[in-house]
GROMACS .gro file of C-alpha atoms in nm:
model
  166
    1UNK     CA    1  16.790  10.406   8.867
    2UNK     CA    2  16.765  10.154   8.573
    3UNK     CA    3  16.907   9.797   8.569
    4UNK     CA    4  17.010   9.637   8.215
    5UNK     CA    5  16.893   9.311   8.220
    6UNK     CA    6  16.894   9.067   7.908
    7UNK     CA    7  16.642   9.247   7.636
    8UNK     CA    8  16.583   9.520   7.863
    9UNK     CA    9  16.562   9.715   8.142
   10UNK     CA   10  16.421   9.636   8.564
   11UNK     CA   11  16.392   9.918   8.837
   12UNK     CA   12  16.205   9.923   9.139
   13UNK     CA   13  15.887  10.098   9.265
   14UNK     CA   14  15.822  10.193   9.633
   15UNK     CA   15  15.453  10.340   9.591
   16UNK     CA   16  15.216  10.315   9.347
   17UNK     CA   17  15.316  10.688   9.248
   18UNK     CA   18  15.653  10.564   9.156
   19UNK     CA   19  15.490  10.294   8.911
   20UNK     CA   20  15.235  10.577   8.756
   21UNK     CA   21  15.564  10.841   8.725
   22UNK     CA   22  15.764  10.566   8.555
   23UNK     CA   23  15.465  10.423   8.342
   24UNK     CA   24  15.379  10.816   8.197
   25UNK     CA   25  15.763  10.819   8.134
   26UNK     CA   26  15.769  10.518   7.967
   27UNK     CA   27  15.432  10.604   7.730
   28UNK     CA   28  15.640  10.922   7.627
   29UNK     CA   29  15.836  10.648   7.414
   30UNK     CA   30  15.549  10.461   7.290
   31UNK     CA   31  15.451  10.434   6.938
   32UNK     CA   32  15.154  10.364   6.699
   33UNK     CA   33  15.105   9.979   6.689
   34UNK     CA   34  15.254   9.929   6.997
   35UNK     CA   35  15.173   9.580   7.246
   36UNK     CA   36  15.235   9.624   7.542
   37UNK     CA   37  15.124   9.251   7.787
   38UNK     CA   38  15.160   9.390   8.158
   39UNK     CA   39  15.275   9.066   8.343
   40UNK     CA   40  15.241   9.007   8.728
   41UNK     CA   41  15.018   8.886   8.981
   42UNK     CA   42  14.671   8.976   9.129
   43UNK     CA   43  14.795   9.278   9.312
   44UNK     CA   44  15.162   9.290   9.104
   45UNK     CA   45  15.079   9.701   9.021
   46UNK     CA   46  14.917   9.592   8.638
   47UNK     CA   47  14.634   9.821   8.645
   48UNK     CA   48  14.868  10.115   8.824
   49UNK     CA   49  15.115  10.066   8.573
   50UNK     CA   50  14.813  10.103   8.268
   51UNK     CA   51  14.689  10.428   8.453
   52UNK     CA   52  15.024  10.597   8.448
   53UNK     CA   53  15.060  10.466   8.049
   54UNK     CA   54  14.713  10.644   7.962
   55UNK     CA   55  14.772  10.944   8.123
   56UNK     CA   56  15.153  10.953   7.995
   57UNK     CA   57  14.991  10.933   7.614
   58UNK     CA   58  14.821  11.270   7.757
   59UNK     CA   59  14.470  11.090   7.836
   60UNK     CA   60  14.254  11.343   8.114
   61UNK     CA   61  14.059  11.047   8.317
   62UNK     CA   62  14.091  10.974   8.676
   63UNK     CA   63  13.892  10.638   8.569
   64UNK     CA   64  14.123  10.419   8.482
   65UNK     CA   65  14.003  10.062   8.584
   66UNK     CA   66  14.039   9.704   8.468
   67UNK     CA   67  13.806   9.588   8.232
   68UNK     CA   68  13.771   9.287   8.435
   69UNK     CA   69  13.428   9.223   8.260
   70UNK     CA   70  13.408   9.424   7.976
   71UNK     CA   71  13.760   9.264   7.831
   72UNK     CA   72  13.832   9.604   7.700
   73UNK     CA   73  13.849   9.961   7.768
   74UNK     CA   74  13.898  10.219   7.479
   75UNK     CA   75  14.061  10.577   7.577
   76UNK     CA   76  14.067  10.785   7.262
   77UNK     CA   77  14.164  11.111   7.379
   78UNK     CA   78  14.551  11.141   7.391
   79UNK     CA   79  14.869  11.165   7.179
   80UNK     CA   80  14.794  10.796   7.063
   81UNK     CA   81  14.462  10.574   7.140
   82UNK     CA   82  14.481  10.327   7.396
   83UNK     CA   83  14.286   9.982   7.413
   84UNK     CA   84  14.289   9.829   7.771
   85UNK     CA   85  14.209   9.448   7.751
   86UNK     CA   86  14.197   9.258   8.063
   87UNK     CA   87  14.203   8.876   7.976
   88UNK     CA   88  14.177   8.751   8.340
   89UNK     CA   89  13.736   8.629   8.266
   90UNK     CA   90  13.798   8.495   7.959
   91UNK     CA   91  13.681   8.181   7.880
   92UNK     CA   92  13.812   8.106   7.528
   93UNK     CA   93  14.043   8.283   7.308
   94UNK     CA   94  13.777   8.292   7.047
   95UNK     CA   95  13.580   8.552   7.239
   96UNK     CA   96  13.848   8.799   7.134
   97UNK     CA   97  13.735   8.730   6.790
   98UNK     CA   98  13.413   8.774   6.853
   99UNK     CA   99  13.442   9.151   7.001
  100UNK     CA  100  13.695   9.228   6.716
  101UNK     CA  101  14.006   9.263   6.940
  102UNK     CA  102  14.242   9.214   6.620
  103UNK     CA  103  14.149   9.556   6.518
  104UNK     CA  104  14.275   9.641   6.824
  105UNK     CA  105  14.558   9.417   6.890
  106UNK     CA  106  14.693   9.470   6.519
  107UNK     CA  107  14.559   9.817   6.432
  108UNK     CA  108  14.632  10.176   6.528
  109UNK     CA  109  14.709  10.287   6.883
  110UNK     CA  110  14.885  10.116   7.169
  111UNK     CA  111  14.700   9.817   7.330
  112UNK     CA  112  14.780   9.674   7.696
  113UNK     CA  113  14.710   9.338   7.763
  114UNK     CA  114  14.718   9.207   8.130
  115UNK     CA  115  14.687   8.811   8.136
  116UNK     CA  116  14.809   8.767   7.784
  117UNK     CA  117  14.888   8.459   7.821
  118UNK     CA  118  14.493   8.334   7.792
  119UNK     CA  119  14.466   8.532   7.471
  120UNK     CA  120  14.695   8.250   7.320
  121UNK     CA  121  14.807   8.326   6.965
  122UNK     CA  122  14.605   8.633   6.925
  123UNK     CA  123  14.810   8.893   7.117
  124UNK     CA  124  15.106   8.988   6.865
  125UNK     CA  125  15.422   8.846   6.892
  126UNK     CA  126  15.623   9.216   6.845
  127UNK     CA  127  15.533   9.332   7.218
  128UNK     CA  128  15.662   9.520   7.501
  129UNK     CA  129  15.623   9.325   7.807
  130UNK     CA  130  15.617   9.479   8.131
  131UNK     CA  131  15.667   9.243   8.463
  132UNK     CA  132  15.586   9.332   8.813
  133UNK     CA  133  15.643   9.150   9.101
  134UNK     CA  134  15.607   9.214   9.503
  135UNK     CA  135  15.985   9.233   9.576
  136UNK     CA  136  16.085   8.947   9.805
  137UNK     CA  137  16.241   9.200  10.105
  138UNK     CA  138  15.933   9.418  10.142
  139UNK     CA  139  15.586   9.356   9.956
  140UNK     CA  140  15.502   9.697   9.927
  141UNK     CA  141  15.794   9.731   9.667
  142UNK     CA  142  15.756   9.600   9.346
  143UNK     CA  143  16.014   9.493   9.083
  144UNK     CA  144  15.916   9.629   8.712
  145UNK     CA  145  16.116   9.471   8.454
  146UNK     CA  146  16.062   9.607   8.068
  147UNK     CA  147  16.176   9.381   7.799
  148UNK     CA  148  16.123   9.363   7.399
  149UNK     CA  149  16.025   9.134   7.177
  150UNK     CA  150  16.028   9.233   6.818
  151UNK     CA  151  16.146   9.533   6.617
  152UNK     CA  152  15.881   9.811   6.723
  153UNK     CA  153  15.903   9.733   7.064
  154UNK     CA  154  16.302   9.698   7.088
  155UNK     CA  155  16.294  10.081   6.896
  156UNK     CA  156  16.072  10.189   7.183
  157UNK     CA  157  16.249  10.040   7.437
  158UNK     CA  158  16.618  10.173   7.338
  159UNK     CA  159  16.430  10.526   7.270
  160UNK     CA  160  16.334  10.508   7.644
  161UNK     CA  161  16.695  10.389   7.736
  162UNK     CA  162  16.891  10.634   7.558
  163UNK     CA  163  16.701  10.869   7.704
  164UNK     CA  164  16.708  10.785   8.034
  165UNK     CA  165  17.069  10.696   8.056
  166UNK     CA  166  17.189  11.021   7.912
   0.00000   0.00000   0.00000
């Protein structure tokens, strides 16, 4: 069950198979060029939300880690290409420049961003952003709130609403 909330949608998620079902549900809707920052805490579900998105663009891995260290992780191999950047090591915005992220962040595919928020200016401003929290009854549920900012992402998010409210 869905919740409207302002520019978007929350639910909740009592396993980490709920997150992955409604994460491969959600990449169904995705598009080319796609941003999609996945918001939360150490722990919030990012990484378990960015499995189910892979393997919802149709991606066969059962590897799907942060990139803690490596800042990115490429997975070619489904409907659309997906570029996994974990920004939690970084030091300095620049070093996205210097492994070429803005082909990534502003190119082809869909790219997922956890800890966007130390990639400054360089993470587009059209994103999806997905933001999971330990709900405050039971920490083993987790709140996941969608919400859109800019024209591709609110055309993927109603997509997924119409949907999913039919």
């Amino acid at each position: 069950m869905y919740e409207i909330i302002e520019n978007g949608i929350g639910t909740l998620s009592r396993s980490e198979q709920d997150t992955i079902v409604f994460a491969k549900t959600f990449a169904r809707f995705l598009l080319d060029g796609a941003t999609v920052v996945l918001d939360g805490d150490l722990g919030a579900g990012k990484t378990v939300f960015a499995r189910g998105i892979v393997h919802g663009l149709g991606v066969q891995t059962d590897y799907v880690t942060s990139p803690t260290f490596t800042l990115m992780n490429p997975y070619e191999q489904g409907r659309l290409p997906v570029y996994h950047f974990d920004l939690y090591r970084l030091g300095d915005p620049d070093e996205l420049d210097a492994i070429g992220a803005e082909e990534f962040l502003d190119g082809s595919g869909v790219a997922l961003v956890e800890w966007a928020e130390r990639g400054e200016d360089r993470i587009p401003e059209d994103r999806l952003t997905v933001s999971l929290s330990h709900h405050d009854d039971d920490p083993t549920i987790r709140t996941i709130a969608l919400t859109a900012n800019g024209s591709l992402s609110r055309k993927i998010l109603d997509a997924f609403l119409k949907h999913n409210t039919e």
